[in-house]
Tab-separated table of C-alpha atoms in Angstrom:
chain	number	residue	atom	x	y	z
A	1084	UNK	CA	-13.562	-30.060	32.204
A	1085	UNK	CA	-9.959	-30.183	30.967
A	1086	UNK	CA	-11.091	-30.557	26.987
A	1087	UNK	CA	-13.701	-27.558	27.426
A	1088	UNK	CA	-11.033	-25.537	28.717
A	1089	UNK	CA	-8.561	-26.876	25.528
A	1090	UNK	CA	-11.795	-26.012	23.349
A	1091	UNK	CA	-11.859	-23.044	25.044
A	1092	UNK	CA	-8.485	-22.018	24.685
A	1093	UNK	CA	-8.527	-23.073	20.383
A	1094	UNK	CA	-11.489	-20.471	19.996
A	1095	UNK	CA	-9.760	-18.126	21.509
A	1096	UNK	CA	-6.218	-18.451	19.387
A	1097	UNK	CA	-8.558	-18.940	16.478
A	1098	UNK	CA	-10.217	-15.685	17.240
A	1099	UNK	CA	-6.787	-13.813	17.542
A	1100	UNK	CA	-5.117	-15.365	14.450
A	1101	UNK	CA	-8.334	-14.583	12.488
A	1102	UNK	CA	-8.281	-11.133	13.180
A	1103	UNK	CA	-4.276	-10.837	13.828
A	1104	UNK	CA	-4.380	-8.062	11.276
A	1105	UNK	CA	-6.682	-5.338	12.672
A	1106	UNK	CA	-5.301	-6.513	16.167
A	1107	UNK	CA	-1.694	-5.639	15.613
A	1108	UNK	CA	-2.826	-2.568	13.737
A	1109	UNK	CA	-5.012	-1.315	16.131
A	1110	UNK	CA	-2.552	-2.073	18.852
A	1111	UNK	CA	0.465	0.050	16.321
A	1112	UNK	CA	-2.052	3.024	16.892
A	1113	UNK	CA	-3.158	3.013	20.516
A	1114	UNK	CA	0.244	2.805	20.821
A	1115	UNK	CA	1.318	5.690	19.345
A	1116	UNK	CA	-1.756	7.555	20.562
A	1117	UNK	CA	-0.702	7.048	24.265
A	1118	UNK	CA	3.470	7.481	23.674
A	1119	UNK	CA	2.174	11.242	21.675
A	1120	UNK	CA	-1.130	12.252	22.461
A	1121	UNK	CA	-1.198	15.186	19.721
A	1122	UNK	CA	-0.617	12.136	17.162
A	1123	UNK	CA	-5.137	12.676	17.226
A	1124	UNK	CA	-4.935	16.160	16.985
A	1125	UNK	CA	-7.944	17.306	14.623
A	1126	UNK	CA	-5.383	18.616	11.708
A	1127	UNK	CA	-3.679	15.286	11.675
A	1128	UNK	CA	-6.666	13.024	11.370
A	1129	UNK	CA	-7.408	15.392	8.562
A	1130	UNK	CA	-3.992	14.911	7.411
A	1131	UNK	CA	-3.968	11.173	7.366
A	1132	UNK	CA	-7.469	11.268	5.948
A	1133	UNK	CA	-5.766	13.773	2.895
A	1134	UNK	CA	-3.133	11.388	1.935
A	1135	UNK	CA	-5.038	8.060	2.275
A	1136	UNK	CA	-7.480	9.701	-0.533
A	1137	UNK	CA	-5.785	9.195	-3.429
A	1138	UNK	CA	-4.331	6.388	-2.371
A	1139	UNK	CA	-8.027	4.770	-1.674
A	1140	UNK	CA	-8.848	6.022	-4.880
A	1141	UNK	CA	-6.619	3.988	-5.961
A	1142	UNK	CA	-7.472	1.186	-4.292
A	1143	UNK	CA	-11.018	0.993	-4.884
A	1144	UNK	CA	-10.096	0.761	-8.526
A	1145	UNK	CA	-7.733	-2.374	-7.600
A	1146	UNK	CA	-9.884	-3.985	-5.647
A	1147	UNK	CA	-12.281	-4.976	-8.173
A	1148	UNK	CA	-9.396	-6.648	-9.927
A	1149	UNK	CA	-8.315	-8.393	-6.789
A	1150	UNK	CA	-11.917	-9.573	-6.311
A	1151	UNK	CA	-11.373	-11.076	-10.071
A	1152	UNK	CA	-8.706	-13.068	-8.495
A	1153	UNK	CA	-5.885	-10.567	-10.497
A	1154	UNK	CA	-3.658	-7.659	-9.462
A	1155	UNK	CA	-2.566	-4.701	-10.932
A	1156	UNK	CA	1.397	-3.976	-10.279
A	1157	UNK	CA	1.022	-0.558	-13.165
A	1158	UNK	CA	-1.104	1.099	-10.696
A	1159	UNK	CA	1.416	3.775	-9.819
A	1160	UNK	CA	3.229	4.404	-12.752
A	1161	UNK	CA	0.016	4.719	-15.087
A	1162	UNK	CA	-1.127	7.284	-12.058
A	1163	UNK	CA	2.280	8.729	-12.215
A	1164	UNK	CA	2.166	9.451	-16.174
A	1165	UNK	CA	-1.891	10.538	-15.938
A	1166	UNK	CA	-0.889	12.994	-12.755
A	1167	UNK	CA	2.307	14.591	-15.449
A	1168	UNK	CA	-0.276	14.935	-18.197
A	1169	UNK	CA	-2.540	16.816	-15.884
A	1170	UNK	CA	0.314	19.091	-14.698
A	1171	UNK	CA	1.374	19.785	-18.068
A	1172	UNK	CA	-1.901	21.182	-18.541
A	1173	UNK	CA	-2.898	23.286	-15.916
A	1174	UNK	CA	0.209	24.766	-15.418
A	1175	UNK	CA	0.163	28.650	-15.278
A	1176	UNK	CA	0.050	30.410	-18.167
A	1177	UNK	CA	1.838	33.524	-16.761
A	1178	UNK	CA	4.825	30.849	-15.733
A	1179	UNK	CA	7.932	30.564	-18.430
A	1180	UNK	CA	9.335	27.498	-18.384
A	1181	UNK	CA	5.455	25.839	-19.003
A	1182	UNK	CA	5.200	22.768	-20.706
A	1183	UNK	CA	2.871	24.201	-23.390
A	1184	UNK	CA	4.641	27.629	-24.629
A	1185	UNK	CA	1.268	28.463	-26.352
A	1186	UNK	CA	-1.142	27.986	-24.414
A	1187	UNK	CA	-2.410	31.846	-23.695
A	1188	UNK	CA	-5.274	31.211	-21.264
A	1189	UNK	CA	-6.112	28.594	-18.396
A	1190	UNK	CA	-7.933	25.386	-20.047
A	1191	UNK	CA	-11.316	24.788	-18.746
A	1192	UNK	CA	-10.488	21.840	-15.669
A	1193	UNK	CA	-12.234	19.421	-17.173
A	1194	UNK	CA	-9.930	18.929	-20.487
A	1195	UNK	CA	-7.162	17.612	-18.356
A	1196	UNK	CA	-9.526	15.405	-16.218
A	1197	UNK	CA	-10.458	13.835	-19.395
A	1198	UNK	CA	-6.765	13.601	-20.548
A	1199	UNK	CA	-5.970	12.260	-17.301
A	1200	UNK	CA	-8.271	9.206	-17.117
A	1201	UNK	CA	-7.466	8.433	-21.124
A	1202	UNK	CA	-4.688	7.815	-20.406
A	1203	UNK	CA	-4.972	5.635	-17.585
A	1204	UNK	CA	-7.840	4.098	-19.295
A	1205	UNK	CA	-5.522	3.076	-22.519
A	1206	UNK	CA	-2.667	1.311	-19.832
A	1207	UNK	CA	-6.094	-0.411	-18.286
A	1208	UNK	CA	-7.525	-1.865	-20.984
A	1209	UNK	CA	-4.580	-3.439	-22.545
A	1210	UNK	CA	-4.131	-4.946	-19.277
A	1211	UNK	CA	-7.647	-5.982	-19.270
A	1212	UNK	CA	-7.155	-7.147	-22.705
A	1213	UNK	CA	-4.520	-8.706	-21.304
A	1214	UNK	CA	-6.214	-10.778	-18.973
A	1215	UNK	CA	-9.793	-11.252	-20.510
A	1216	UNK	CA	-8.754	-12.144	-24.129
A	1217	UNK	CA	-4.837	-13.562	-23.638
A	1218	UNK	CA	-5.676	-15.492	-20.976
A	1219	UNK	CA	-2.399	-13.567	-19.688
A	1220	UNK	CA	-1.948	-13.446	-15.967
A	1221	UNK	CA	-2.610	-10.541	-14.020
A	1222	UNK	CA	1.176	-10.002	-12.821
A	1223	UNK	CA	2.763	-10.429	-16.433
A	1224	UNK	CA	0.849	-7.786	-17.839
A	1225	UNK	CA	0.447	-5.273	-15.881
A	1226	UNK	CA	4.212	-5.224	-14.867
A	1227	UNK	CA	5.025	-4.939	-18.575
A	1228	UNK	CA	2.425	-2.158	-18.752
A	1229	UNK	CA	4.172	-0.322	-15.718
A	1230	UNK	CA	7.336	-0.324	-17.763
A	1231	UNK	CA	5.605	1.513	-20.409
A	1232	UNK	CA	3.631	3.712	-18.542
A	1233	UNK	CA	7.175	4.364	-16.864
A	1234	UNK	CA	8.945	5.062	-20.011
A	1235	UNK	CA	6.374	7.223	-21.883
A	1236	UNK	CA	5.779	9.280	-18.059
A	1237	UNK	CA	10.288	9.918	-18.418
A	1238	UNK	CA	9.813	10.632	-22.507
A	1239	UNK	CA	7.108	13.141	-21.933
A	1240	UNK	CA	8.572	14.815	-19.305
A	1241	UNK	CA	11.725	14.947	-20.987
A	1242	UNK	CA	10.242	16.466	-23.705
A	1243	UNK	CA	9.283	19.729	-22.651
A	1244	UNK	CA	10.358	22.859	-24.339
A	1245	UNK	CA	12.914	24.371	-21.669
A	1246	UNK	CA	14.790	20.964	-22.843
A	1247	UNK	CA	15.460	19.841	-19.155
A	1248	UNK	CA	13.346	16.950	-17.145
A	1249	UNK	CA	12.442	19.032	-14.210
A	1250	UNK	CA	9.302	17.794	-12.353
A	1251	UNK	CA	6.156	19.898	-13.554
A	1252	UNK	CA	4.755	22.567	-11.145
A	1253	UNK	CA	3.524	26.145	-10.784
A	1254	UNK	CA	-0.493	25.174	-11.566
A	1255	UNK	CA	-3.046	27.514	-11.724
A	1256	UNK	CA	-5.026	28.765	-8.782
A	1257	UNK	CA	-8.250	27.280	-10.360
A	1258	UNK	CA	-7.551	23.813	-10.737
A	1259	UNK	CA	-5.014	24.323	-6.996
A	1260	UNK	CA	-9.037	25.278	-5.387
A	1261	UNK	CA	-10.456	22.850	-7.130
A	1262	UNK	CA	-8.268	19.748	-6.997
A	1263	UNK	CA	-6.705	20.478	-3.392
A	1264	UNK	CA	-8.456	23.274	-2.123
A	1265	UNK	CA	-10.455	22.969	1.555
A	1266	UNK	CA	-14.240	22.864	2.726
A	1267	UNK	CA	-14.438	25.562	5.806
A	1268	UNK	CA	-16.759	23.834	8.164
A	1269	UNK	CA	-17.556	26.044	10.642
A	1270	UNK	CA	-13.248	26.831	11.673
A	1271	UNK	CA	-12.625	23.251	10.173
A	1272	UNK	CA	-11.277	22.787	6.631
A	1273	UNK	CA	-12.393	19.538	5.140
A	1274	UNK	CA	-9.881	19.036	2.421
A	1275	UNK	CA	-12.047	18.023	-0.925
A	1276	UNK	CA	-9.856	14.934	-1.550
A	1277	UNK	CA	-11.375	13.499	1.192
A	1278	UNK	CA	-14.951	14.369	0.087
A	1279	UNK	CA	-14.173	13.294	-4.023
A	1280	UNK	CA	-12.745	10.082	-2.204
A	1281	UNK	CA	-16.138	9.507	0.087
A	1282	UNK	CA	-18.083	10.349	-3.004
A	1283	UNK	CA	-16.264	7.978	-5.427
A	1284	UNK	CA	-16.439	5.185	-2.558
A	1285	UNK	CA	-20.408	6.062	-2.676
A	1286	UNK	CA	-20.427	5.109	-6.168
A	1287	UNK	CA	-18.417	2.194	-6.602
A	1288	UNK	CA	-20.474	0.529	-3.601
A	1289	UNK	CA	-23.499	0.758	-6.123
A	1290	UNK	CA	-21.823	-0.716	-8.873
A	1291	UNK	CA	-20.586	-3.560	-6.848
A	1292	UNK	CA	-23.639	-4.090	-4.864
A	1293	UNK	CA	-26.304	-2.915	-6.814
A	1294	UNK	CA	-25.595	-3.351	-10.001
A	1295	UNK	CA	-25.483	-6.136	-12.842
A	1296	UNK	CA	-21.658	-5.935	-13.015
A	1297	UNK	CA	-21.185	-5.851	-9.646
A	1298	UNK	CA	-22.769	-9.202	-9.168
A	1299	UNK	CA	-20.985	-10.733	-12.636
A	1300	UNK	CA	-17.645	-9.553	-10.745
A	1301	UNK	CA	-18.252	-11.403	-7.778
A	1302	UNK	CA	-19.436	-14.629	-10.017
A	1303	UNK	CA	-16.433	-14.266	-11.991
A	1304	UNK	CA	-13.777	-13.551	-9.094
A	1305	UNK	CA	-15.248	-16.708	-7.382
A	1306	UNK	CA	-16.115	-18.933	-9.834
A	1307	UNK	CA	-15.116	-18.409	-13.161
A	1308	UNK	CA	-16.224	-21.296	-14.626
A	1309	UNK	CA	-19.604	-21.331	-13.162
A	1310	UNK	CA	-20.650	-17.963	-13.775
A	1311	UNK	CA	-19.535	-18.719	-17.889
A	1312	UNK	CA	-21.547	-21.671	-17.607
A	1313	UNK	CA	-24.258	-19.579	-15.862
A	1314	UNK	CA	-24.270	-16.922	-18.636
A	1315	UNK	CA	-22.030	-14.489	-17.352
A	1316	UNK	CA	-19.677	-12.469	-20.171
A	1317	UNK	CA	-16.489	-13.100	-18.609
A	1318	UNK	CA	-14.644	-11.191	-21.018
A	1319	UNK	CA	-16.753	-8.095	-20.828
A	1320	UNK	CA	-16.446	-8.328	-17.279
A	1321	UNK	CA	-13.364	-8.761	-16.858
A	1322	UNK	CA	-13.000	-5.074	-19.175
A	1323	UNK	CA	-15.754	-3.310	-17.735
A	1324	UNK	CA	-13.376	-3.553	-14.445
A	1325	UNK	CA	-10.441	-2.824	-16.078
A	1326	UNK	CA	-11.852	0.271	-17.488
A	1327	UNK	CA	-13.364	1.314	-14.262
A	1328	UNK	CA	-9.911	0.815	-12.564
A	1329	UNK	CA	-8.327	3.313	-15.239
A	1330	UNK	CA	-11.407	5.347	-14.511
A	1331	UNK	CA	-10.125	5.773	-10.751
A	1332	UNK	CA	-6.434	5.811	-11.664
A	1333	UNK	CA	-7.005	9.004	-13.870
A	1334	UNK	CA	-9.205	10.276	-11.556
A	1335	UNK	CA	-6.170	9.689	-8.438
A	1336	UNK	CA	-3.859	11.165	-11.098
A	1337	UNK	CA	-5.105	14.343	-11.312
A	1338	UNK	CA	-5.645	14.600	-8.030
A	1339	UNK	CA	-2.562	13.709	-6.836
A	1340	UNK	CA	-0.823	16.523	-9.403
A	1341	UNK	CA	-2.792	18.901	-7.228
A	1342	UNK	CA	-1.526	17.353	-4.014
A	1343	UNK	CA	1.738	17.002	-4.244
A	1344	UNK	CA	1.992	20.292	-6.450
A	1345	UNK	CA	4.926	18.828	-8.395
A	1346	UNK	CA	4.730	16.227	-9.944
A	1347	UNK	CA	8.097	14.372	-11.736
A	1348	UNK	CA	9.042	11.302	-13.284
A	1349	UNK	CA	9.257	9.875	-9.902
A	1350	UNK	CA	5.655	10.151	-9.116
A	1351	UNK	CA	3.651	7.293	-8.075
A	1352	UNK	CA	6.573	5.362	-7.766
A	1353	UNK	CA	5.283	2.601	-5.206
A	1354	UNK	CA	1.555	3.192	-4.425
A	1355	UNK	CA	0.933	0.323	-6.071
A	1356	UNK	CA	2.284	-1.354	-2.799
A	1357	UNK	CA	-0.167	1.016	-0.834
A	1358	UNK	CA	-2.777	0.224	-3.215
A	1359	UNK	CA	-2.909	-3.624	-2.563
A	1360	UNK	CA	-1.878	-3.560	0.637
A	1361	UNK	CA	-4.878	-1.216	1.254
A	1362	UNK	CA	-7.444	-3.949	-0.691
A	1363	UNK	CA	-5.805	-7.038	1.304
A	1364	UNK	CA	-6.029	-5.185	4.854
A	1365	UNK	CA	-9.295	-4.328	3.890
A	1366	UNK	CA	-10.366	-7.967	3.221
A	1367	UNK	CA	-10.284	-8.216	-0.542
A	1368	UNK	CA	-8.894	-11.758	-1.072
A	1369	UNK	CA	-6.323	-12.510	-3.221
A	1370	UNK	CA	-7.920	-15.880	-3.831
A	1371	UNK	CA	-10.900	-13.645	-5.421
A	1372	UNK	CA	-14.811	-13.620	-5.365
A	1373	UNK	CA	-14.150	-11.994	-1.512
A	1374	UNK	CA	-14.116	-8.143	-0.389
A	1375	UNK	CA	-16.055	-4.751	0.563
A	1376	UNK	CA	-15.856	-1.603	-0.680
A	1377	UNK	CA	-16.804	-0.258	3.141
A	1378	UNK	CA	-13.647	-2.634	3.668
A	1379	UNK	CA	-10.978	-1.065	1.240
A	1380	UNK	CA	-11.992	2.944	2.179
A	1381	UNK	CA	-11.020	1.360	5.568
A	1382	UNK	CA	-7.804	-0.703	4.487
A	1383	UNK	CA	-6.655	2.070	2.778
A	1384	UNK	CA	-6.711	5.033	5.922
A	1385	UNK	CA	-5.614	1.685	8.348
A	1386	UNK	CA	-3.138	1.758	6.041
A	1387	UNK	CA	-1.977	5.405	6.057
A	1388	UNK	CA	-2.426	6.327	9.667
A	1389	UNK	CA	-0.473	3.193	10.201
A	1390	UNK	CA	2.188	5.216	7.495
A	1391	UNK	CA	1.498	8.267	9.509
A	1392	UNK	CA	2.285	6.497	12.976
A	1393	UNK	CA	5.685	5.434	11.399
A	1394	UNK	CA	6.580	8.564	10.409
A	1395	UNK	CA	5.381	10.537	13.925
A	1396	UNK	CA	7.230	8.004	16.198
A	1397	UNK	CA	10.764	8.469	14.071
A	1398	UNK	CA	11.049	4.395	12.475
A	1399	UNK	CA	13.855	4.279	10.564
A	1400	UNK	CA	12.518	4.822	7.182
A	1401	UNK	CA	14.318	1.275	5.780
A	1402	UNK	CA	12.236	-0.663	8.545
A	1403	UNK	CA	9.509	1.285	7.263
A	1404	UNK	CA	9.517	-0.701	3.827
A	1405	UNK	CA	9.940	-3.729	5.786
A	1406	UNK	CA	7.380	-3.169	8.406
A	1407	UNK	CA	4.858	-2.793	5.273
A	1408	UNK	CA	6.153	-5.476	3.241
A	1409	UNK	CA	5.517	-7.780	6.193
A	1410	UNK	CA	2.197	-6.206	6.738
A	1411	UNK	CA	1.149	-7.544	3.139
A	1412	UNK	CA	2.702	-11.284	3.515
A	1413	UNK	CA	0.650	-11.216	6.764
A	1414	UNK	CA	-2.205	-10.919	5.767
A	1415	UNK	CA	-1.928	-13.428	3.016
A	1416	UNK	CA	-1.095	-15.551	5.220
A	1417	UNK	CA	-3.914	-14.611	7.267
A	1418	UNK	CA	-5.894	-15.293	3.825
A	1419	UNK	CA	-4.744	-18.659	3.148
A	1420	UNK	CA	-5.218	-19.073	6.642
A	1421	UNK	CA	-8.828	-18.335	6.551
A	1422	UNK	CA	-9.280	-20.477	3.041
A	1423	UNK	CA	-8.024	-23.796	4.778
A	1424	UNK	CA	-9.551	-23.491	7.595
A	1425	UNK	CA	-12.846	-23.762	5.350
A	1426	UNK	CA	-12.062	-26.251	3.467
B	213	UNK	CA	4.574	-33.637	-33.650
B	214	UNK	CA	6.945	-31.503	-33.633
B	215	UNK	CA	6.473	-27.743	-33.412
B	216	UNK	CA	2.884	-28.048	-31.805
B	217	UNK	CA	2.247	-26.784	-28.219
B	218	UNK	CA	2.937	-29.335	-25.548
B	219	UNK	CA	-0.510	-27.166	-23.759
B	220	UNK	CA	-2.879	-28.405	-26.886
B	221	UNK	CA	-0.686	-31.970	-26.960
B	222	UNK	CA	-2.008	-32.287	-23.155
B	223	UNK	CA	-5.701	-31.284	-23.985
B	224	UNK	CA	-5.819	-33.921	-26.815
B	225	UNK	CA	-4.357	-36.594	-24.829
B	226	UNK	CA	-6.686	-35.684	-21.723
B	227	UNK	CA	-9.755	-36.049	-23.701
B	228	UNK	CA	-8.619	-38.622	-25.665
B	229	UNK	CA	-8.506	-40.930	-21.990
B	230	UNK	CA	-11.851	-38.978	-22.211
B	231	UNK	CA	-11.005	-36.957	-18.603
B	232	UNK	CA	-14.165	-35.196	-17.244
B	233	UNK	CA	-11.754	-33.497	-14.997
B	234	UNK	CA	-12.337	-29.446	-15.140
B	235	UNK	CA	-10.648	-26.567	-14.426
B	236	UNK	CA	-11.584	-25.907	-10.680
B	237	UNK	CA	-13.002	-22.596	-8.995
B	238	UNK	CA	-9.931	-19.835	-8.982
B	239	UNK	CA	-9.897	-19.873	-5.243
B	240	UNK	CA	-9.173	-23.402	-5.556
B	241	UNK	CA	-6.358	-23.078	-8.273
B	242	UNK	CA	-4.368	-20.118	-6.134
B	243	UNK	CA	-4.761	-21.677	-2.440
B	244	UNK	CA	-5.397	-25.309	-3.367
B	245	UNK	CA	-2.167	-26.337	-4.115
B	246	UNK	CA	-0.951	-25.437	-0.977
B	247	UNK	CA	-0.207	-28.649	0.718
B	248	UNK	CA	0.203	-27.224	4.527
B	249	UNK	CA	-2.275	-28.174	7.582
B	250	UNK	CA	-4.068	-25.544	9.881
B	251	UNK	CA	-1.175	-26.067	12.844
B	252	UNK	CA	1.186	-25.207	9.881
B	253	UNK	CA	-0.305	-21.741	8.589
B	254	UNK	CA	-0.971	-20.777	12.534
B	255	UNK	CA	2.831	-21.252	12.950
B	256	UNK	CA	3.342	-19.541	9.815
B	257	UNK	CA	1.209	-16.437	11.016
B	258	UNK	CA	2.378	-16.342	14.327
B	259	UNK	CA	5.995	-16.539	13.065
B	260	UNK	CA	5.324	-12.878	10.795
B	261	UNK	CA	3.561	-11.577	13.445
B	262	UNK	CA	6.889	-12.138	15.842
B	263	UNK	CA	8.988	-10.753	12.451
B	264	UNK	CA	6.548	-8.072	12.308
B	265	UNK	CA	6.715	-6.535	15.889
B	266	UNK	CA	10.546	-7.143	15.733
B	267	UNK	CA	10.733	-4.608	13.198
B	268	UNK	CA	8.765	-2.187	14.319
B	269	UNK	CA	11.013	-2.673	17.234
B	270	UNK	CA	14.350	-2.289	15.708
B	271	UNK	CA	12.341	0.192	13.699
B	272	UNK	CA	12.106	2.541	16.892
B	273	UNK	CA	15.238	1.979	18.143
B	274	UNK	CA	17.439	2.624	15.375
B	275	UNK	CA	14.991	5.651	14.081
B	276	UNK	CA	16.132	9.008	14.435
B	277	UNK	CA	13.921	11.279	16.774
């Protein structure tokens, strides 16, 4: 009888520890909703989704790299550089201090979008080459490209004809409407960026679950040696996953420029933390080979909801950094525990 | 011998010993070296949860609203 009770207690403990992260995050959200019932107002929920969208797109790209048992520390700076290039190309032609004074009319939006994607893809492919061909650790190569992207972005912003390093702002209306507009559903304004995020998540779900690349990615992430023996082109798979990540970072840079309306040298600072946190909260394992797109989407939304609720509760901003850091460490500790239990 | 990559030397020595040992899966490479029991890991997770809750409480207490 006592043995049965102890067994049940062990099972409950195991369950609580296994799902500790979700229980805590849910508890925080429920507590905030009780303390401040207007937290659950539709406007706030849409705001959370809007803020989660660009970081969610970054997380979708980063998740593939984590499935490969890698990571990407350059996300924020690369996205910041992409956003700066976008911003320079979409400034209103009536704005006197614009980056390109010779530009007499607005460019078609595909041009800044492609420019943003190209910038991000270049950095991402450098990372991919370092990891797949040169066998460098993802932490090291992405740390290097993070600094390179930051330096390049500072130089780009400082090269304004006005001679100042002021943030790039005053965008043309078409860009604002397309990238940061809303879709009216009755009286409800659905931010377009949320729809773009969901669309990209759907595409990524197909890539991960219905294509050979997706299967190869999980095979390489789970056991690179076995994947190679099974005929998977490991280098090509890693490069393609990095390429896709670059495309997603570029799109995120384009959308983020529109969302924040003013792009400076510090745009994107710390976004890698949010993207990586969203992945680990969403169940993408740092040990590789494990993760789902729906998990990443939920992770991005939960993380943003937590950030939003911490601000909503007026939590000291310095403690907010500590809390977010602890969430990452806790998620990894739970992942290690799951690994030990499985072993 | 001088000036040679020590990794190359180690590889050659392993071959000379007829070692058949292959690189393990990445998951094992990443977490497999952690020598820690499930009980200890439980304590670490609980400790982190306590720290997280303490940081949350202190953050609210020292917050500006």
